[in-house]
């Protein structure tokens, strides 16, 4: 299942709503040999008072190595979500982020858990799973 990403702003890989970091956001990350893959999720009740939705972002900060094409995704027990623009080219010193906004918890993450993932050069990398509500 692929959903189109909704950009709602980012600062250093954190989920941002209205110009400030979202309260009660849960972030996890995985250190890779040439960068860091991170994932942030937050219950909608902390963002806009809507407890039926959640917001999430997957980010990759590349710190070394050659340029690669990456696809950032989010995985829940009810689906896998990728960006509508698919692969992004990223070089050392660059950050890429894909964000999802207003996703139905009951339909797509009924257990309130999600994981970030990245496809890069024939490999898949994952963040630890977060529990966001």
mmCIF file of C-alpha atoms in Angstrom:
data_model
loop_
_atom_site.group_PDB
_atom_site.id
_atom_site.type_symbol
_atom_site.label_atom_id
_atom_site.label_comp_id
_atom_site.label_asym_id
_atom_site.label_seq_id
_atom_site.Cartn_x
_atom_site.Cartn_y
_atom_site.Cartn_z
ATOM 1 C CA UNK A 1 0.000 0.000 0.000
ATOM 2 C CA UNK A 2 1.481 3.338 -1.049
ATOM 3 C CA UNK A 3 0.198 6.648 0.222
ATOM 4 C CA UNK A 4 1.304 10.014 -1.066
ATOM 5 C CA UNK A 5 3.422 11.880 1.450
ATOM 6 C CA UNK A 6 2.159 15.131 2.897
ATOM 7 C CA UNK A 7 4.852 17.655 3.736
ATOM 8 C CA UNK A 8 4.143 19.586 6.913
ATOM 9 C CA UNK A 9 7.632 20.971 7.584
ATOM 10 C CA UNK A 10 10.798 19.601 9.128
ATOM 11 C CA UNK A 11 13.619 20.780 11.321
ATOM 12 C CA UNK A 12 16.576 18.430 11.761
ATOM 13 C CA UNK A 13 14.399 15.399 11.053
ATOM 14 C CA UNK A 14 11.784 16.195 13.715
ATOM 15 C CA UNK A 15 8.105 16.280 12.926
ATOM 16 C CA UNK A 16 7.027 19.922 12.932
ATOM 17 C CA UNK A 17 3.552 21.392 12.935
ATOM 18 C CA UNK A 18 2.946 25.140 12.846
ATOM 19 C CA UNK A 19 6.648 25.961 13.090
ATOM 20 C CA UNK A 20 7.377 24.207 16.392
ATOM 21 C CA UNK A 21 8.296 20.622 17.194
ATOM 22 C CA UNK A 22 5.222 18.540 17.971
ATOM 23 C CA UNK A 23 4.723 17.766 21.647
ATOM 24 C CA UNK A 24 4.827 14.114 22.687
ATOM 25 C CA UNK A 25 6.599 13.006 19.507
ATOM 26 C CA UNK A 26 8.367 9.650 19.747
ATOM 27 C CA UNK A 27 11.613 9.405 17.775
ATOM 28 C CA UNK A 28 13.896 6.451 17.165
ATOM 29 C CA UNK A 29 16.930 6.020 14.959
ATOM 30 C CA UNK A 30 19.359 3.541 13.469
ATOM 31 C CA UNK A 31 23.017 4.423 12.987
ATOM 32 C CA UNK A 32 24.296 3.233 9.603
ATOM 33 C CA UNK A 33 27.863 3.253 8.284
ATOM 34 C CA UNK A 34 27.259 6.417 6.215
ATOM 35 C CA UNK A 35 24.460 8.148 8.102
ATOM 36 C CA UNK A 36 21.476 7.932 10.407
ATOM 37 C CA UNK A 37 17.958 6.751 9.594
ATOM 38 C CA UNK A 38 15.342 8.179 11.957
ATOM 39 C CA UNK A 39 11.604 7.892 12.431
ATOM 40 C CA UNK A 40 9.224 10.136 14.370
ATOM 41 C CA UNK A 41 5.538 9.583 15.136
ATOM 42 C CA UNK A 42 3.066 11.568 17.186
ATOM 43 C CA UNK A 43 -0.552 11.014 18.137
ATOM 44 C CA UNK A 44 -2.910 13.564 16.598
ATOM 45 C CA UNK A 45 -4.284 14.474 20.010
ATOM 46 C CA UNK A 46 -0.917 16.137 20.778
ATOM 47 C CA UNK A 47 -0.852 17.989 17.434
ATOM 48 C CA UNK A 48 -4.379 19.164 16.734
ATOM 49 C CA UNK A 49 -6.566 17.481 19.342
ATOM 50 C CA UNK A 50 -7.714 14.766 16.917
ATOM 51 C CA UNK A 51 -7.033 11.417 18.613
ATOM 52 C CA UNK A 52 -8.229 9.468 15.553
ATOM 53 C CA UNK A 53 -5.108 10.300 13.512
ATOM 54 C CA UNK A 54 -1.322 10.322 13.769
ATOM 55 C CA UNK A 55 1.532 12.129 12.038
ATOM 56 C CA UNK A 56 4.886 10.599 11.121
ATOM 57 C CA UNK A 57 8.148 11.217 9.315
ATOM 58 C CA UNK A 58 11.090 9.129 8.154
ATOM 59 C CA UNK A 59 14.399 10.937 7.640
ATOM 60 C CA UNK A 60 17.899 10.054 6.514
ATOM 61 C CA UNK A 61 20.953 12.172 7.314
ATOM 62 C CA UNK A 62 23.866 11.092 5.122
ATOM 63 C CA UNK A 63 27.255 11.739 6.708
ATOM 64 C CA UNK A 64 29.662 10.052 4.285
ATOM 65 C CA UNK A 65 30.161 7.821 1.272
ATOM 66 C CA UNK A 66 29.055 8.253 -2.309
ATOM 67 C CA UNK A 67 25.691 9.551 -3.521
ATOM 68 C CA UNK A 68 22.846 7.028 -3.245
ATOM 69 C CA UNK A 69 19.188 6.884 -4.203
ATOM 70 C CA UNK A 70 16.885 6.214 -1.268
ATOM 71 C CA UNK A 71 13.196 5.609 -0.756
ATOM 72 C CA UNK A 72 11.869 6.454 2.702
ATOM 73 C CA UNK A 73 8.876 4.557 4.037
ATOM 74 C CA UNK A 74 6.744 3.946 7.105
ATOM 75 C CA UNK A 75 5.524 0.481 8.068
ATOM 76 C CA UNK A 76 2.537 -0.273 10.298
ATOM 77 C CA UNK A 77 0.766 -3.565 10.988
ATOM 78 C CA UNK A 78 -1.842 -2.458 8.471
ATOM 79 C CA UNK A 79 0.355 -1.256 5.600
ATOM 80 C CA UNK A 80 3.555 0.068 4.093
ATOM 81 C CA UNK A 81 3.619 3.710 3.064
ATOM 82 C CA UNK A 82 6.077 5.257 0.624
ATOM 83 C CA UNK A 83 6.541 8.690 -0.793
ATOM 84 C CA UNK A 84 4.752 9.565 -4.000
ATOM 85 C CA UNK A 85 8.019 10.792 -5.525
ATOM 86 C CA UNK A 86 9.744 7.445 -4.836
ATOM 87 C CA UNK A 87 13.544 7.578 -4.862
ATOM 88 C CA UNK A 88 15.536 10.642 -3.822
ATOM 89 C CA UNK A 89 19.232 11.190 -4.490
ATOM 90 C CA UNK A 90 21.238 12.051 -1.375
ATOM 91 C CA UNK A 91 24.920 12.955 -0.981
ATOM 92 C CA UNK A 92 27.141 13.248 2.096
ATOM 93 C CA UNK A 93 26.068 16.219 4.211
ATOM 94 C CA UNK A 94 22.455 16.142 2.978
ATOM 95 C CA UNK A 95 19.195 15.231 4.707
ATOM 96 C CA UNK A 96 16.069 13.799 3.099
ATOM 97 C CA UNK A 97 12.690 13.455 4.768
ATOM 98 C CA UNK A 98 9.262 12.082 3.918
ATOM 99 C CA UNK A 99 6.304 13.016 6.111
ATOM 100 C CA UNK A 100 2.770 11.751 6.490
ATOM 101 C CA UNK A 101 0.006 13.808 8.080
ATOM 102 C CA UNK A 102 -3.421 12.974 9.412
ATOM 103 C CA UNK A 103 -3.223 9.191 8.947
ATOM 104 C CA UNK A 104 -6.148 7.247 10.434
ATOM 105 C CA UNK A 105 -4.993 5.267 13.481
ATOM 106 C CA UNK A 106 -7.919 2.843 13.428
ATOM 107 C CA UNK A 107 -7.424 1.986 9.772
ATOM 108 C CA UNK A 108 -3.629 2.107 9.341
ATOM 109 C CA UNK A 109 -2.064 1.712 12.805
ATOM 110 C CA UNK A 110 -4.658 0.171 15.074
ATOM 111 C CA UNK A 111 -1.954 -0.935 17.525
ATOM 112 C CA UNK A 112 -0.376 2.581 17.670
ATOM 113 C CA UNK A 113 2.968 1.248 16.445
ATOM 114 C CA UNK A 114 5.041 2.226 13.399
ATOM 115 C CA UNK A 115 8.541 1.731 11.997
ATOM 116 C CA UNK A 116 10.631 3.778 9.583
ATOM 117 C CA UNK A 117 12.399 2.098 6.689
ATOM 118 C CA UNK A 118 14.698 3.032 3.822
ATOM 119 C CA UNK A 119 15.456 1.252 0.565
ATOM 120 C CA UNK A 120 18.958 2.076 -0.672
ATOM 121 C CA UNK A 121 21.203 0.354 -3.199
ATOM 122 C CA UNK A 122 19.381 -2.961 -3.053
ATOM 123 C CA UNK A 123 19.208 -3.079 0.754
ATOM 124 C CA UNK A 124 16.478 -2.225 3.243
ATOM 125 C CA UNK A 125 17.183 -0.600 6.603
ATOM 126 C CA UNK A 126 14.796 -0.196 9.529
ATOM 127 C CA UNK A 127 14.438 1.909 12.658
ATOM 128 C CA UNK A 128 13.206 0.372 15.895
ATOM 129 C CA UNK A 129 9.419 0.405 16.172
ATOM 130 C CA UNK A 130 7.817 3.242 18.137
ATOM 131 C CA UNK A 131 4.611 3.179 20.178
ATOM 132 C CA UNK A 132 3.073 6.635 19.709
ATOM 133 C CA UNK A 133 -0.244 6.531 21.629
#
